[in-house]
């Protein structure tokens, strides 16, 4: 396992707010099968690090590479379809859950794929939800339901690296355990890696193999 | 040239100024606190118009294309700057975007009207060029400020949706074209509304002026129709240009939403 090339490699990444460095010199690698916990006190810039990893904000210092190529070399939409960030605040787009899941296949980068209702329903079942979940209106979802939607919307696009920002913050304990099991299964596929933040240190210990403490890079 | 309208003397002007007392009186009676700003506004209006009257009188005797074009450029520049000044937010380059959009839209439309439609000789005859340009500019300015404002506010209120699409692999256009479209639509609405009710609810100022000056109403109406088409085209081109320029600035080639470029007006 250790011999494989890293999927994601981050070198010397730094982020400034005004004159103050939030963190700098952040370097790490995610290899196939890795699940890394990102820990730091709130306000330390965990979300900003994840945003930087998908270049949603400009990279001020350092470098990110996926399979050896920079995001610019991949072209951003292609890069983000492989290294997918799932923000903490899950946003439902217009329409039902199914519309939400289907409409991302209209994006140019995913057009060669197709919505797979069967796969989605299998996942839903694993999470203790029936197929009727697909007919709920996106804008009326509870916080937890929206998180499930956001997670499935990302999973169905088959990314190789998942960056999950507090993926279970709005979920009850039972569903949280099911999401963790689903992630565990997902990671067992080849060439997959994941990074996650959580306010729940127990969850970090349960789910991740190692941890990156942003506090070490101030 | 024989005038077939009643010229207004300075005494009569003074008499009309009495009408502002209606506003002042109302403001005083209801304690609206508007008295001072009303008087300042009235005074500005009178001074600006009297001055522009003298400028136009001088301008219409000019037979030099350069002078006329220079004046036209100044007018367009003022329109470009005012359009931005009415928006709530700013970003670096917004004034240039507005200037470029106003200039190109008004030059294209007015140029086409002068040379292609009305066929004025010479093409820069200030008696035609300046008033028509002024009308196109006024409306383009409105459209641009509405469209820009809507675009910037739309990006802010829809930020989460746009970034959700971006992280799912959308290009910047896929993520933001809804905002571009709705901004252009909002910018066009006043022009469409005014065309819809024109002649029924509103008698346009230019047409009224021509009729007062003794022009045949049918001729006046024809001018108005030409002007309205010019205004509609000018506004559409200007809004389209300014919103697309803002789009290219606020959605970077790296497919990022750069709301950090935006700042509230007056916070410079």
Coordinates of C-alpha atoms in Angstrom, one line a residue:
Chain A
X1 CA 0.0 0.0 0.0
X2 CA 2.8 2.4 1.0
X3 CA 4.4 1.9 -2.4
X4 CA 1.6 3.3 -4.4
X5 CA 1.8 6.8 -5.8
X6 CA -0.1 9.4 -3.8
X7 CA -3.5 10.4 -5.2
X8 CA -3.3 13.9 -3.6
X9 CA -0.1 15.5 -2.7
X10 CA 0.1 18.8 -0.9
X11 CA 3.3 20.8 -0.5
X12 CA 3.9 23.7 1.7
X13 CA 0.4 25.1 1.5
X14 CA -0.2 28.4 3.2
X15 CA -3.2 30.6 3.7
X16 CA -3.2 34.3 4.8
X17 CA -6.1 36.4 6.1
X18 CA -4.9 39.9 5.9
X19 CA -1.4 39.9 7.3
X20 CA -2.0 36.9 9.5
X21 CA -1.1 33.4 8.4
X22 CA -3.8 31.0 9.3
X23 CA -1.6 28.1 8.6
X24 CA 1.5 27.7 6.4
X25 CA 3.8 24.9 5.4
X26 CA 1.0 22.4 5.3
X27 CA 2.3 19.3 3.5
X28 CA 0.7 15.8 3.3
X29 CA -0.1 13.0 1.0
X30 CA -3.3 11.0 0.5
X31 CA -2.8 7.6 -0.9
X32 CA -5.3 5.0 -2.1
X33 CA -7.2 3.7 0.9
X34 CA -6.3 6.6 3.1
X35 CA -8.8 8.3 5.3
X36 CA -7.3 11.3 7.0
X37 CA -8.9 13.4 9.8
X38 CA -8.4 17.1 9.7
X39 CA -8.4 18.5 13.2
X40 CA -8.0 22.0 14.6
X41 CA -10.0 24.3 16.9
X42 CA -12.9 26.1 15.2
X43 CA -11.8 29.2 13.3
X44 CA -8.4 27.7 12.5
X45 CA -9.2 27.4 8.9
X46 CA -10.2 23.8 8.3
X47 CA -12.9 24.8 5.8
X48 CA -10.4 27.2 4.1
X49 CA -7.9 24.4 3.7
X50 CA -10.5 22.2 2.0
X51 CA -11.6 25.1 -0.2
X52 CA -7.9 25.5 -1.1
X53 CA -7.5 21.9 -2.0
X54 CA -10.2 22.3 -4.7
X55 CA -8.9 25.8 -5.5
X56 CA -12.3 27.4 -4.8
X57 CA -10.1 30.1 -3.3
X58 CA -6.8 31.0 -5.0
X59 CA -3.8 29.2 -3.6
X60 CA -1.6 31.8 -2.0
X61 CA 1.4 29.6 -1.2
X62 CA 2.4 26.1 -2.0
X63 CA 1.1 23.5 -4.4
X64 CA -1.5 20.8 -4.7
X65 CA -1.3 17.9 -7.1
X66 CA -3.6 15.1 -8.0
X67 CA -2.0 12.1 -9.6
X68 CA 1.1 14.2 -10.2
X69 CA -0.7 17.0 -12.1
X70 CA -1.7 20.5 -10.8
X71 CA -5.4 21.5 -10.9
X72 CA -4.6 23.9 -13.7
X73 CA -3.0 21.1 -15.7
X74 CA -6.2 19.0 -15.1
X75 CA -8.4 22.0 -15.8
X76 CA -10.5 22.9 -12.8
X77 CA -13.8 21.2 -13.6
X78 CA -12.0 17.9 -14.4
X79 CA -9.9 18.2 -11.2
X80 CA -12.9 19.0 -9.1
X81 CA -14.8 16.0 -10.6
X82 CA -12.0 13.8 -9.2
X83 CA -11.2 15.6 -6.0
X84 CA -14.6 16.5 -4.7
X85 CA -15.3 18.8 -1.8
X86 CA -18.6 18.4 0.1
X87 CA -19.1 21.6 2.0
X88 CA -20.5 21.6 5.6
X89 CA -23.5 23.6 4.6
X90 CA -25.3 21.3 2.2
X91 CA -27.2 23.2 -0.5
X92 CA -30.1 21.7 -2.4
X93 CA -30.5 23.0 -5.9
X94 CA -33.9 23.5 -7.4
X95 CA -36.4 20.6 -7.6
X96 CA -36.7 17.3 -5.8
X97 CA -33.9 15.2 -4.5
X98 CA -33.9 13.2 -7.7
X99 CA -33.8 16.4 -9.8
X100 CA -30.8 17.4 -7.7
X101 CA -29.1 14.1 -8.3
X102 CA -29.9 14.1 -12.0
X103 CA -29.1 17.7 -13.0
X104 CA -25.4 17.4 -12.2
X105 CA -25.1 15.0 -15.1
X106 CA -26.0 18.0 -17.3
X107 CA -22.7 19.5 -16.5
X108 CA -20.3 19.1 -19.4
X109 CA -17.7 17.2 -17.3
X110 CA -20.2 14.5 -16.3
X111 CA -22.2 14.3 -19.5
X112 CA -20.7 11.0 -20.6
X113 CA -22.1 9.4 -17.4
X114 CA -25.7 8.7 -16.4
X115 CA -27.8 9.0 -13.4
X116 CA -28.0 5.5 -11.7
X117 CA -31.2 5.3 -9.7
X118 CA -30.4 1.7 -8.6
X119 CA -27.1 2.6 -7.0
X120 CA -28.5 5.6 -5.3
X121 CA -31.4 3.5 -3.9
X122 CA -28.9 1.0 -2.6
X123 CA -27.0 3.8 -0.8
X124 CA -30.3 5.2 0.5
X125 CA -31.2 1.8 1.9
X126 CA -27.9 1.6 3.6
X127 CA -28.7 5.0 5.2
X128 CA -32.1 3.8 6.3
X129 CA -34.0 5.8 3.8
X130 CA -36.5 4.5 1.2
X131 CA -36.7 5.4 -2.4
X132 CA -39.4 8.0 -1.5
X133 CA -36.5 10.2 -0.3
X134 CA -35.9 10.9 -4.0
X135 CA -39.3 12.7 -4.3
X136 CA -38.7 15.1 -1.4
X137 CA -38.5 18.8 -2.3
X138 CA -34.9 19.9 -2.1
X139 CA -35.7 23.3 -0.5
X140 CA -37.7 21.6 2.3
X141 CA -35.1 19.1 3.4
X142 CA -34.0 19.2 7.0
X143 CA -30.3 19.9 7.6
X144 CA -29.6 16.2 8.0
X145 CA -31.5 15.2 4.9
X146 CA -29.6 17.9 2.9
X147 CA -26.4 16.4 4.1
X148 CA -27.4 13.0 2.9
X149 CA -28.4 14.5 -0.5
X150 CA -25.0 16.4 -0.7
X151 CA -23.1 13.2 0.1
X152 CA -25.0 11.1 -2.4
X153 CA -24.8 13.8 -5.1
X154 CA -21.0 13.7 -4.7
X155 CA -20.7 9.9 -4.4
X156 CA -22.7 9.2 -7.6
X157 CA -20.1 11.2 -9.6
X158 CA -17.5 8.7 -8.6
X159 CA -14.7 11.0 -7.4
X160 CA -11.4 9.5 -6.3
X161 CA -10.8 11.8 -3.4
X162 CA -13.6 13.0 -1.1
X163 CA -13.1 16.1 1.1
X164 CA -15.9 16.0 3.7
X165 CA -16.4 19.0 5.8
X166 CA -18.4 17.9 8.9
X167 CA -20.3 15.4 6.9
X168 CA -22.5 14.2 9.8
X169 CA -22.9 17.4 11.8
X170 CA -26.7 17.5 11.3
X171 CA -27.3 13.8 11.5
X172 CA -28.5 11.7 14.4
X173 CA -26.2 9.0 15.9
X174 CA -27.8 6.1 14.1
X175 CA -27.6 7.7 10.7
X176 CA -24.1 8.9 11.5
X177 CA -23.0 5.3 12.0
X178 CA -24.6 4.3 8.7
X179 CA -22.8 7.1 6.9
X180 CA -19.6 6.0 8.4
X181 CA -20.2 2.4 7.2
X182 CA -21.1 3.7 3.7
X183 CA -17.8 5.7 3.6
X184 CA -15.9 2.7 4.8
X185 CA -17.3 0.6 1.9
X186 CA -16.7 3.4 -0.5
X187 CA -13.0 3.6 0.5
X188 CA -12.5 -0.1 -0.1
X189 CA -12.8 0.4 -3.8
X190 CA -9.4 0.9 -5.6
X191 CA -7.8 4.3 -5.9
X192 CA -10.0 6.1 -3.3
X193 CA -9.0 8.4 -0.5
X194 CA -10.8 10.7 1.8
X195 CA -10.2 13.5 4.2
X196 CA -12.7 14.6 6.8
X197 CA -13.3 17.2 9.5
X198 CA -15.5 16.6 12.4
X199 CA -16.2 18.4 15.7
X200 CA -16.7 14.9 17.1
X201 CA -13.2 13.6 18.1
X202 CA -14.7 10.1 18.7
X203 CA -15.7 10.1 15.0
X204 CA -12.3 11.1 13.9
X205 CA -10.8 8.3 15.9
X206 CA -13.4 5.8 14.6
X207 CA -13.2 6.7 10.9
X208 CA -9.8 8.0 10.1
X209 CA -6.4 6.2 10.0
X210 CA -4.4 9.3 10.8
X211 CA -4.8 12.9 11.6
X212 CA -3.5 16.2 10.4
X213 CA -3.6 18.9 13.1
X214 CA -3.7 22.3 11.5
X215 CA -2.7 23.8 14.8
X216 CA 0.8 22.4 14.0
X217 CA 1.2 24.7 11.1
X218 CA 0.5 28.1 12.5
Chain B
X1 CA -35.3 81.1 -38.5
X2 CA -38.9 81.9 -37.6
X3 CA -40.1 80.4 -34.4
X4 CA -43.6 79.0 -34.4
X5 CA -43.7 78.6 -30.6
X6 CA -43.9 81.0 -27.7
X7 CA -40.4 81.7 -26.4
X8 CA -40.1 81.9 -22.6
X9 CA -38.5 84.9 -21.1
X10 CA -36.6 85.2 -17.8
X11 CA -39.6 86.8 -16.1
X12 CA -41.7 83.9 -17.0
X13 CA -39.0 81.5 -15.8
X14 CA -39.1 83.3 -12.4
X15 CA -42.8 82.8 -12.4
X16 CA -42.5 79.1 -12.9
X17 CA -40.1 78.9 -10.1
X18 CA -43.0 79.8 -7.8
X19 CA -44.2 76.3 -8.4
X20 CA -41.4 74.9 -6.3
X21 CA -43.0 76.7 -3.4
X22 CA -45.7 74.1 -3.5
X23 CA -43.1 71.5 -2.6
X24 CA -41.4 73.7 0.0
X25 CA -44.7 74.5 1.6
X26 CA -45.8 70.9 1.7
X27 CA -42.4 69.9 3.2
X28 CA -42.7 72.6 5.9
X29 CA -46.3 71.7 6.7
X30 CA -45.6 68.0 7.1
X31 CA -42.1 68.5 8.5
X32 CA -40.6 66.3 5.9
X33 CA -37.3 68.1 6.3
X34 CA -37.0 68.2 2.5
X35 CA -37.0 72.0 2.2
X36 CA -33.2 72.4 2.0
X37 CA -32.6 69.6 -0.4
X38 CA -35.5 70.6 -2.6
X39 CA -34.1 74.1 -3.0
X40 CA -30.6 72.8 -3.7
X41 CA -32.0 70.3 -6.2
X42 CA -34.1 73.0 -7.9
X43 CA -31.2 75.4 -8.0
X44 CA -28.9 72.7 -9.5
X45 CA -31.5 71.9 -12.1
X46 CA -31.9 75.5 -13.2
X47 CA -28.2 76.2 -13.3
X48 CA -27.3 73.0 -15.1
X49 CA -29.9 73.4 -17.7
X50 CA -29.2 77.1 -18.3
X51 CA -25.5 76.2 -18.7
X52 CA -26.2 73.3 -21.0
X53 CA -28.5 75.6 -23.0
X54 CA -25.5 77.9 -23.6
X55 CA -23.2 75.0 -24.4
X56 CA -25.7 73.6 -26.9
X57 CA -26.2 76.9 -28.5
X58 CA -22.5 77.2 -29.0
X59 CA -22.2 73.5 -29.9
X60 CA -24.8 73.7 -32.7
X61 CA -22.8 76.3 -34.5
X62 CA -19.7 74.0 -34.5
X63 CA -18.8 72.5 -37.8
X64 CA -15.9 70.5 -36.5
X65 CA -16.3 66.7 -36.1
X66 CA -13.6 66.5 -33.5
X67 CA -15.3 69.0 -31.2
X68 CA -18.6 67.2 -31.5
X69 CA -17.1 63.8 -30.9
X70 CA -15.1 65.1 -28.0
X71 CA -18.4 66.4 -26.4
X72 CA -20.1 63.1 -27.1
X73 CA -17.2 61.2 -25.5
X74 CA -17.5 63.4 -22.4
X75 CA -21.2 62.7 -22.2
X76 CA -20.6 59.0 -22.6
X77 CA -17.9 59.0 -19.9
X78 CA -20.2 60.8 -17.5
X79 CA -22.9 58.2 -18.2
X80 CA -20.5 55.4 -17.6
X81 CA -19.4 56.8 -14.3
X82 CA -22.9 57.6 -13.1
X83 CA -24.1 54.1 -13.9
X84 CA -21.5 52.6 -11.5
X85 CA -22.2 55.2 -8.9
X86 CA -25.8 54.0 -8.6
X87 CA -24.8 50.4 -7.7
X88 CA -24.3 49.2 -4.2
X89 CA -21.0 47.4 -4.7
X90 CA -17.8 47.9 -6.5
X91 CA -14.9 45.8 -7.8
X92 CA -11.6 46.7 -9.4
X93 CA -12.2 47.7 -13.0
X94 CA -15.9 48.3 -12.7
X95 CA -15.6 51.9 -13.9
X96 CA -13.7 50.7 -17.0
X97 CA -16.2 48.0 -17.7
X98 CA -19.0 50.5 -17.5
X99 CA -17.2 53.1 -19.6
X100 CA -16.4 50.5 -22.3
X101 CA -19.9 49.2 -22.4
X102 CA -21.6 52.6 -22.5
X103 CA -19.2 53.8 -25.1
X104 CA -19.4 50.9 -27.5
X105 CA -23.2 50.4 -27.2
X106 CA -24.0 54.1 -27.7
X107 CA -21.5 54.6 -30.4
X108 CA -22.8 51.6 -32.4
X109 CA -26.4 52.5 -32.0
X110 CA -26.2 56.2 -32.5
X111 CA -23.7 55.8 -35.3
X112 CA -26.1 53.4 -37.1
X113 CA -29.0 55.8 -36.6
X114 CA -27.1 58.9 -37.8
X115 CA -25.5 57.3 -40.8
X116 CA -27.9 54.5 -41.7
X117 CA -31.4 55.5 -40.6
X118 CA -31.8 59.3 -40.5
X119 CA -28.8 59.9 -42.8
X120 CA -27.8 63.2 -41.3
X121 CA -25.4 65.4 -43.4
X122 CA -22.8 65.7 -42.1
X123 CA -22.9 62.6 -40.0
X124 CA -21.8 64.5 -36.9
X125 CA -24.4 67.3 -37.1
X126 CA -24.6 68.2 -33.4
X127 CA -28.3 69.2 -33.6
X128 CA -29.1 65.5 -34.2
X129 CA -26.2 63.7 -32.7
X130 CA -26.1 65.3 -29.3
X131 CA -29.8 65.0 -28.3
X132 CA -30.1 61.5 -29.7
X133 CA -26.9 60.3 -28.0
X134 CA -28.2 61.9 -24.8
X135 CA -31.4 59.9 -24.9
X136 CA -29.6 56.6 -25.7
X137 CA -27.0 57.3 -22.9
X138 CA -29.6 58.1 -20.3
X139 CA -31.4 54.7 -20.8
X140 CA -28.2 52.7 -21.3
X141 CA -27.0 54.1 -18.0
X142 CA -30.1 53.0 -16.3
X143 CA -30.0 49.5 -17.7
X144 CA -26.3 49.1 -16.9
X145 CA -26.7 50.1 -13.3
X146 CA -29.7 47.9 -12.8
X147 CA -28.1 45.0 -14.6
X148 CA -24.8 45.3 -12.8
X149 CA -26.4 45.7 -9.4
X150 CA -28.6 42.7 -9.9
X151 CA -25.6 40.6 -11.1
X152 CA -23.5 41.5 -8.1
X153 CA -26.4 41.0 -5.6
X154 CA -27.3 37.8 -7.4
X155 CA -23.8 36.4 -7.0
X156 CA -23.9 37.2 -3.3
X157 CA -27.3 35.8 -2.5
X158 CA -26.7 32.7 -4.7
X159 CA -23.1 32.2 -3.6
X160 CA -23.8 28.8 -2.0
X161 CA -25.6 27.5 -5.1
X162 CA -22.9 28.7 -7.4
X163 CA -20.1 27.2 -5.3
X164 CA -22.1 24.0 -4.9
X165 CA -22.1 23.6 -8.7
X166 CA -18.4 24.6 -9.0
X167 CA -17.3 21.9 -6.5
X168 CA -19.4 19.4 -8.4
X169 CA -17.3 20.2 -11.5
X170 CA -19.3 22.9 -13.2
X171 CA -17.5 25.4 -15.3
X172 CA -17.9 29.1 -14.3
X173 CA -20.4 29.6 -17.0
X174 CA -22.5 26.5 -16.0
X175 CA -22.4 27.8 -12.4
X176 CA -23.3 31.4 -13.1
X177 CA -25.2 31.7 -16.3
X178 CA -28.5 31.9 -14.5
X179 CA -27.2 35.1 -12.8
X180 CA -26.0 36.5 -16.1
X181 CA -29.4 35.9 -17.6
X182 CA -31.4 37.3 -14.8
X183 CA -29.2 40.4 -14.6
X184 CA -29.7 41.1 -18.3
X185 CA -33.4 40.6 -18.0
X186 CA -33.7 42.9 -15.0
X187 CA -31.7 45.6 -16.9
X188 CA -34.0 45.4 -19.9
X189 CA -37.3 45.5 -18.0
X190 CA -37.6 49.4 -17.7
X191 CA -37.1 49.8 -21.5
X192 CA -39.6 47.1 -22.3
X193 CA -42.1 48.6 -19.9
X194 CA -41.7 52.0 -21.2
X195 CA -42.2 50.8 -24.8
X196 CA -45.3 49.0 -23.8
X197 CA -47.2 52.0 -22.4
X198 CA -45.6 54.6 -24.6
X199 CA -48.3 57.0 -26.0
X200 CA -50.9 55.5 -23.7
X201 CA -49.6 56.4 -20.2
X202 CA -46.6 58.5 -21.1
X203 CA -46.1 61.0 -23.8
X204 CA -42.4 60.9 -24.2
X205 CA -40.5 64.1 -23.5
X206 CA -38.8 64.4 -26.8
X207 CA -42.0 64.0 -28.8
X208 CA -43.7 66.5 -26.6
X209 CA -40.9 68.9 -27.1
X210 CA -41.0 68.6 -30.9
X211 CA -44.8 69.1 -30.9
X212 CA -44.4 72.2 -28.7
X213 CA -41.8 73.4 -31.1
X214 CA -44.4 73.2 -33.9
X215 CA -43.4 69.9 -35.5
X216 CA -46.1 67.8 -37.2
X217 CA -47.2 65.2 -34.6
X218 CA -46.8 62.4 -37.1
X219 CA -43.2 63.4 -37.8
X220 CA -42.6 63.7 -34.0
X221 CA -44.0 60.2 -33.5
X222 CA -41.7 58.8 -36.2
X223 CA -38.7 60.3 -34.5
X224 CA -39.9 58.9 -31.2
X225 CA -40.2 55.4 -32.7
X226 CA -36.6 55.6 -34.1
X227 CA -35.4 56.8 -30.7
X228 CA -37.2 54.0 -28.8
X229 CA -35.5 51.4 -31.0
X230 CA -32.2 53.1 -30.5
X231 CA -32.7 53.1 -26.8
X232 CA -33.8 49.5 -26.7
X233 CA -30.8 48.4 -28.7
X234 CA -28.4 50.6 -26.8
X235 CA -29.6 49.4 -23.5
X236 CA -29.5 45.8 -24.5
X237 CA -25.9 46.0 -25.9
X238 CA -24.7 48.0 -22.9
X239 CA -26.2 45.7 -20.3
X240 CA -25.0 42.6 -22.2
X241 CA -21.4 44.0 -22.4
X242 CA -21.2 45.2 -18.8
X243 CA -22.7 42.0 -17.3
X244 CA -20.4 39.8 -19.3
X245 CA -17.4 41.9 -18.4
X246 CA -18.4 41.7 -14.7
X247 CA -18.9 37.9 -15.1
X248 CA -15.4 37.5 -16.5
X249 CA -14.0 39.4 -13.6
X250 CA -16.0 37.9 -10.7
X251 CA -15.8 34.3 -12.0
X252 CA -12.2 33.7 -12.6
X253 CA -10.7 31.6 -15.4
X254 CA -9.9 29.1 -12.6
X255 CA -13.6 28.7 -12.1
X256 CA -13.8 30.4 -8.8
X257 CA -16.4 32.8 -7.5
X258 CA -14.3 35.8 -6.5
X259 CA -16.7 37.6 -4.1
X260 CA -13.6 38.9 -2.3
X261 CA -13.3 41.4 -5.2
X262 CA -16.5 43.0 -4.2
X263 CA -16.8 45.8 -1.7
X264 CA -19.6 48.0 -0.5
X265 CA -19.8 51.3 -2.3
X266 CA -18.2 54.1 -0.2
X267 CA -15.9 51.8 1.6
X268 CA -12.8 52.6 -0.4

